[in-house]
Amino acid sequence: MTRTYRKVVWSAGATLGVMALLLALGVAQPVFAAQPPASTAAQEGFVPVKDVPAQEQLPAAPLVMAAYAVAWVAVFGYIWSVWSRLGRVERDLAEVSRRVDKGARR
Amino acid sequence: MKKLFLVLLLADAAMLAYAPVLIVNAPYEATMGLVQKIFYFHVPSWMAMFTSAFVCGVASFFVLFTTRKTADRVGAAAAELVVVFGLIGLITGPLWARKAWGVWWQWDAKLTSALILWLIFVAYLLLRRYGGAGSEKLAAAVGLFGTANVPFVYWSVNVWRTMHPTTAVVPSLQPGMRGPFWFCALAFLGLYVVMLTLRVRLENRRAELETLYLAVED
């Protein structure tokens, strides 16, 4: 084998090697990008609520306040609604009774 | 009768005013913490709703099989209260679930059947409001059907797999929570009686007005 022939084979091998490496990196890049980030302690197992990072915690107080507010608004709203309907019916009753009395007197 | 109603009204108002003190002093539940305090209004509202559904069912039975006018008035009043107390339960539940389960709503057996029960009584009210003459009989049938659903809603947590706690929670409450819970339950049932009495009175006065109108026309 001549020296020139060896040089050509070596160059071709090196070029193919570099191309294969570049190709492998190019294909692997989206695969690496699709990998999920390193898992946190909370993802690996049970973590008590108090140990969860502050940004992941949901405050309970507004939910409790909202629940009690809804209950009170619904109850008072309903009582007010019944009271006003009752008031309207009582007024109509008084008006019709007055008309009946007038008619009876005639 | 009026005196008894006034006594009940005052006693219940005092109970509801004192309830927050008991709730604040009740011990925290170990896993859920503060958000579990919704329990003291959430469960009693369902208890009042189920009681009202039962009252509506009994009244509906009398409407269907007898000619008692009072039954129809009681049925209409009770159905309206089913919707009111059910609404409280359906809103306070998701507020609790958001923190405890991480979601507002879950389409599981308990929650879905409770929503359907509530919708049946909404249908009852819509029927009575827009159904025209004779709709009270049809509404009574719907009311009876709604009442028949109550046991299914109650036991659904024990029969099907669901995120909702089972019916064993209330009987197994620890003493610190048991007192405030039953106090709130009693206050809600008292409130239910007060509201039902008021609502039935409205129906009675409406019936009187209708009779008077007919007398004027004659």
XYZ file of C-alpha atoms in Angstrom:
324
model
C 0.000 0.000 0.000
C 1.443 3.355 -0.969
C 1.780 6.211 1.462
C -0.610 8.379 -0.547
C -3.264 5.643 -0.503
C -3.005 5.355 3.316
C -3.354 9.132 3.628
C -6.544 9.106 1.527
C -8.065 6.238 3.534
C -7.192 7.936 6.843
C -8.670 11.288 5.643
C -11.851 9.608 4.428
C -12.203 7.737 7.733
C -11.683 10.909 9.746
C -14.191 12.841 7.627
C -16.790 10.070 8.005
C -16.117 9.967 11.746
C -16.620 13.718 12.138
C -19.786 13.585 10.003
C -21.161 10.693 12.057
C -20.451 12.589 15.274
C -22.142 15.750 13.944
C -25.117 13.728 12.744
C -25.423 11.972 16.093
C -25.340 15.305 17.949
C -27.895 16.800 15.568
C -30.324 13.912 16.025
C -29.786 13.733 19.755
C -30.403 17.448 20.350
C -34.236 17.313 20.197
C -34.177 14.144 22.273
C -32.140 15.899 24.970
C -34.477 18.899 24.763
C -37.528 16.661 25.258
C -36.162 15.186 28.468
C -37.944 16.416 31.611
C -35.877 18.561 33.948
C -34.171 16.896 36.855
C -36.829 15.766 39.332
C -37.385 17.640 42.563
C -37.830 16.125 45.999
C -41.621 16.558 45.700
C -41.662 14.481 42.499
C -39.635 11.630 43.910
C -41.951 10.769 46.777
C -44.296 12.006 49.494
C -43.482 15.432 50.834
C -45.547 16.969 53.659
C -47.570 20.011 52.575
C -45.583 22.300 54.862
C -42.336 21.348 53.079
C -43.623 22.134 49.579
C -42.058 25.355 48.139
C -44.064 28.494 48.916
C -44.884 29.164 45.223
C -46.529 25.727 44.959
C -48.673 26.125 48.087
C -52.304 27.203 47.856
C -53.404 29.428 50.752
C -56.348 27.892 52.640
C -57.655 31.043 54.359
C -59.232 32.692 51.244
C -60.966 29.396 50.370
C -62.374 29.022 53.895
C -63.480 32.679 53.958
C -65.104 32.318 50.518
C -66.965 29.155 51.627
C -68.403 30.836 54.741
C -69.232 34.013 52.802
C -71.127 31.991 50.173
C -73.133 30.223 52.891
C -74.109 33.480 54.606
C -74.899 35.320 51.366
C -77.099 32.416 50.186
C -78.987 32.215 53.505
C -79.490 35.968 53.961
C -80.238 36.450 50.259
C -82.917 33.786 50.393
C -84.476 35.118 53.616
C -84.521 38.618 52.113
C -86.150 37.247 48.952
C -88.888 35.424 50.920
C -89.416 38.487 53.121
C -89.850 40.821 50.152
C -92.193 38.368 48.367
C -94.214 38.048 51.572
C -94.369 41.844 51.881
C -95.667 42.146 48.311
C -98.355 39.494 48.883
C -99.420 41.161 52.169
C -99.776 44.510 50.380
C -101.857 42.895 47.620
C -103.966 41.107 50.239
C -104.659 44.385 52.053
C -105.564 46.087 48.755
C -107.946 43.308 47.613
C -109.523 43.068 51.098
C -110.189 46.818 50.979
C -111.846 46.421 47.568
C -113.961 43.525 48.823
C -115.059 45.568 51.860
C -115.968 48.535 49.625
C -117.994 46.253 47.350
C -119.795 44.713 50.309
C -120.751 48.170 51.706
C -122.332 49.165 48.371
C -97.511 29.140 67.157
C -96.140 32.609 66.442
C -94.414 32.622 69.858
C -92.813 29.245 69.177
C -91.527 30.492 65.821
C -90.055 33.592 67.461
C -88.309 31.488 70.136
C -86.891 29.170 67.475
C -85.768 32.131 65.359
C -83.946 33.763 68.290
C -82.392 30.496 69.492
C -81.163 29.662 66.007
C -79.786 33.158 65.408
C -77.848 32.857 68.692
C -76.538 29.428 67.687
C -75.391 30.638 64.273
C -73.739 33.660 65.857
C -71.842 31.432 68.311
C -70.906 28.764 65.714
C -67.819 30.637 64.367
C -66.341 30.716 67.906
C -66.615 26.922 68.157
C -65.283 26.419 64.628
C -62.227 28.610 65.248
C -61.444 26.764 68.498
C -61.955 23.289 66.993
C -58.698 21.346 66.452
C -56.999 21.361 63.054
C -57.279 18.194 60.970
C -53.796 16.635 60.619
C -53.498 16.337 56.833
C -55.717 19.123 55.506
C -55.174 21.828 58.110
C -57.223 25.024 57.998
C -59.246 24.205 54.867
C -60.973 21.321 56.684
C -62.924 23.969 58.666
C -65.241 24.256 55.634
C -66.587 20.882 56.842
C -68.588 22.582 59.655
C -70.866 24.340 57.136
C -70.489 22.008 54.154
C -71.863 18.813 55.748
C -74.711 20.539 57.699
C -75.852 22.223 54.466
C -76.140 18.763 52.843
C -77.965 17.492 55.940
C -80.486 20.346 55.597
C -80.762 19.625 51.873
C -81.465 15.919 52.404
C -84.023 16.737 55.116
C -85.731 19.160 52.755
C -85.724 16.593 49.937
C -87.362 14.114 52.307
C -90.011 16.690 53.336
C -90.628 17.480 49.664
C -90.939 13.759 48.913
C -93.536 13.172 51.646
C -95.474 16.271 50.570
C -95.286 15.162 46.918
C -96.699 11.779 47.857
C -99.732 13.487 49.438
C -100.109 15.775 46.417
C -100.165 12.775 44.083
C -102.409 10.480 46.087
C -104.651 12.832 48.081
C -106.313 16.216 47.513
C -104.604 18.070 50.360
C -103.757 21.635 49.334
C -101.305 22.131 52.238
C -99.103 19.324 50.934
C -98.578 21.161 47.654
C -97.536 24.326 49.480
C -95.118 22.453 51.755
C -93.693 20.576 48.751
C -93.025 23.778 46.807
C -91.404 25.419 49.840
C -89.226 22.376 50.591
C -88.091 22.054 46.957
C -86.938 25.665 46.958
C -84.932 25.013 50.136
C -83.363 21.905 48.583
C -82.005 24.188 45.865
C -80.760 26.813 48.364
C -78.961 24.377 50.706
C -77.753 22.312 47.759
C -76.242 25.423 46.228
C -74.313 26.076 49.466
C -73.022 22.483 49.435
C -72.139 22.582 45.748
C -70.115 25.787 46.130
C -68.401 25.089 49.466
C -67.411 21.574 48.305
C -65.270 22.663 45.340
C -63.647 25.394 47.477
C -62.543 22.655 49.883
C -61.616 20.248 47.069
C -59.335 22.782 45.370
C -57.005 22.704 48.365
C -57.512 19.093 49.489
C -57.550 17.332 46.100
C -55.892 19.943 43.862
C -58.965 20.216 41.613
C -62.215 22.162 41.847
C -64.409 19.327 40.607
C -64.209 15.598 39.924
C -66.828 13.744 37.871
C -67.030 10.859 40.324
C -70.124 9.075 41.651
C -70.698 11.259 44.729
C -70.224 14.668 43.183
C -72.047 13.856 39.960
C -75.043 12.252 41.712
C -75.265 15.216 44.113
C -75.287 17.621 41.158
C -78.001 15.551 39.431
C -80.094 15.571 42.621
C -79.803 19.351 42.783
C -80.739 19.673 39.098
C -83.851 17.492 39.638
C -85.126 19.987 42.216
C -84.240 22.910 39.937
C -86.405 21.124 37.329
C -89.187 20.846 39.951
C -89.124 24.629 40.488
C -88.988 25.386 36.757
C -91.956 23.067 36.197
C -93.996 24.847 38.845
C -92.982 28.275 37.557
C -93.545 27.729 33.825
C -95.547 24.479 33.614
C -98.955 26.162 33.592
C -102.159 24.741 35.057
C -101.886 21.250 36.526
C -98.105 21.362 36.695
C -98.187 20.773 40.473
C -98.984 17.061 39.923
C -96.161 16.661 37.440
C -93.817 18.592 39.749
C -94.836 16.307 42.632
C -93.799 13.277 40.563
C -90.441 14.934 39.903
C -90.129 15.699 43.635
C -90.806 12.063 44.517
C -88.226 10.949 41.954
C -85.710 13.418 43.439
C -86.314 12.109 46.964
C -85.762 8.531 45.777
C -82.300 9.659 44.640
C -81.219 10.818 48.109
C -80.121 7.365 49.442
C -78.078 6.787 46.273
C -76.262 10.095 46.731
C -75.655 9.373 50.419
C -74.312 5.821 49.963
C -72.521 6.423 46.662
C -69.272 7.088 48.566
C -69.420 3.628 50.136
C -70.399 1.755 46.967
C -68.222 3.356 44.275
C -64.582 4.409 44.332
C -64.536 8.160 44.788
C -62.226 10.883 46.068
C -64.931 12.066 48.449
C -64.640 10.785 52.071
C -67.028 7.990 53.079
C -70.025 8.254 55.423
C -67.827 6.880 58.224
C -66.179 10.293 58.732
C -68.921 11.902 60.837
C -69.408 8.974 63.294
C -65.630 8.692 63.783
C -64.950 12.379 64.449
C -62.618 13.064 67.349
C -64.267 14.679 70.425
C -62.815 18.157 69.737
C -64.477 18.227 66.326
C -67.640 16.301 67.210
C -69.089 19.035 69.475
C -68.718 21.942 67.001
C -69.935 19.776 64.132
C -73.176 18.664 65.800
C -73.725 22.207 67.086
C -73.494 23.513 63.505
C -75.681 20.663 62.217
C -78.362 21.517 64.786
C -78.091 25.240 63.947
C -78.532 24.452 60.236
C -81.528 22.211 60.876
C -83.044 24.981 63.050
C -82.373 27.438 60.249
C -84.041 25.053 57.838
C -87.192 24.889 60.013
C -87.276 28.706 60.269
C -86.872 29.138 56.511
C -89.432 26.438 55.719
C -91.973 28.033 58.086
C -91.460 31.417 56.422
C -91.705 29.961 52.927
C -94.845 27.941 53.717
C -96.390 31.109 55.178
C -95.700 32.838 51.857
C -97.466 30.016 49.979
C -100.442 30.172 52.401
C -100.807 33.936 51.959
C -100.586 33.518 48.172
C -103.407 30.956 48.330
C -105.499 33.394 50.414
C -104.842 36.127 47.868
C -105.899 33.858 45.023
C -109.157 33.012 46.851
C -109.817 36.704 47.414
C -109.173 37.527 43.746
C -111.653 34.825 42.749
C -114.187 36.276 45.197
C -113.732 39.767 43.677
C -114.166 38.394 40.135
C -117.362 36.567 41.144
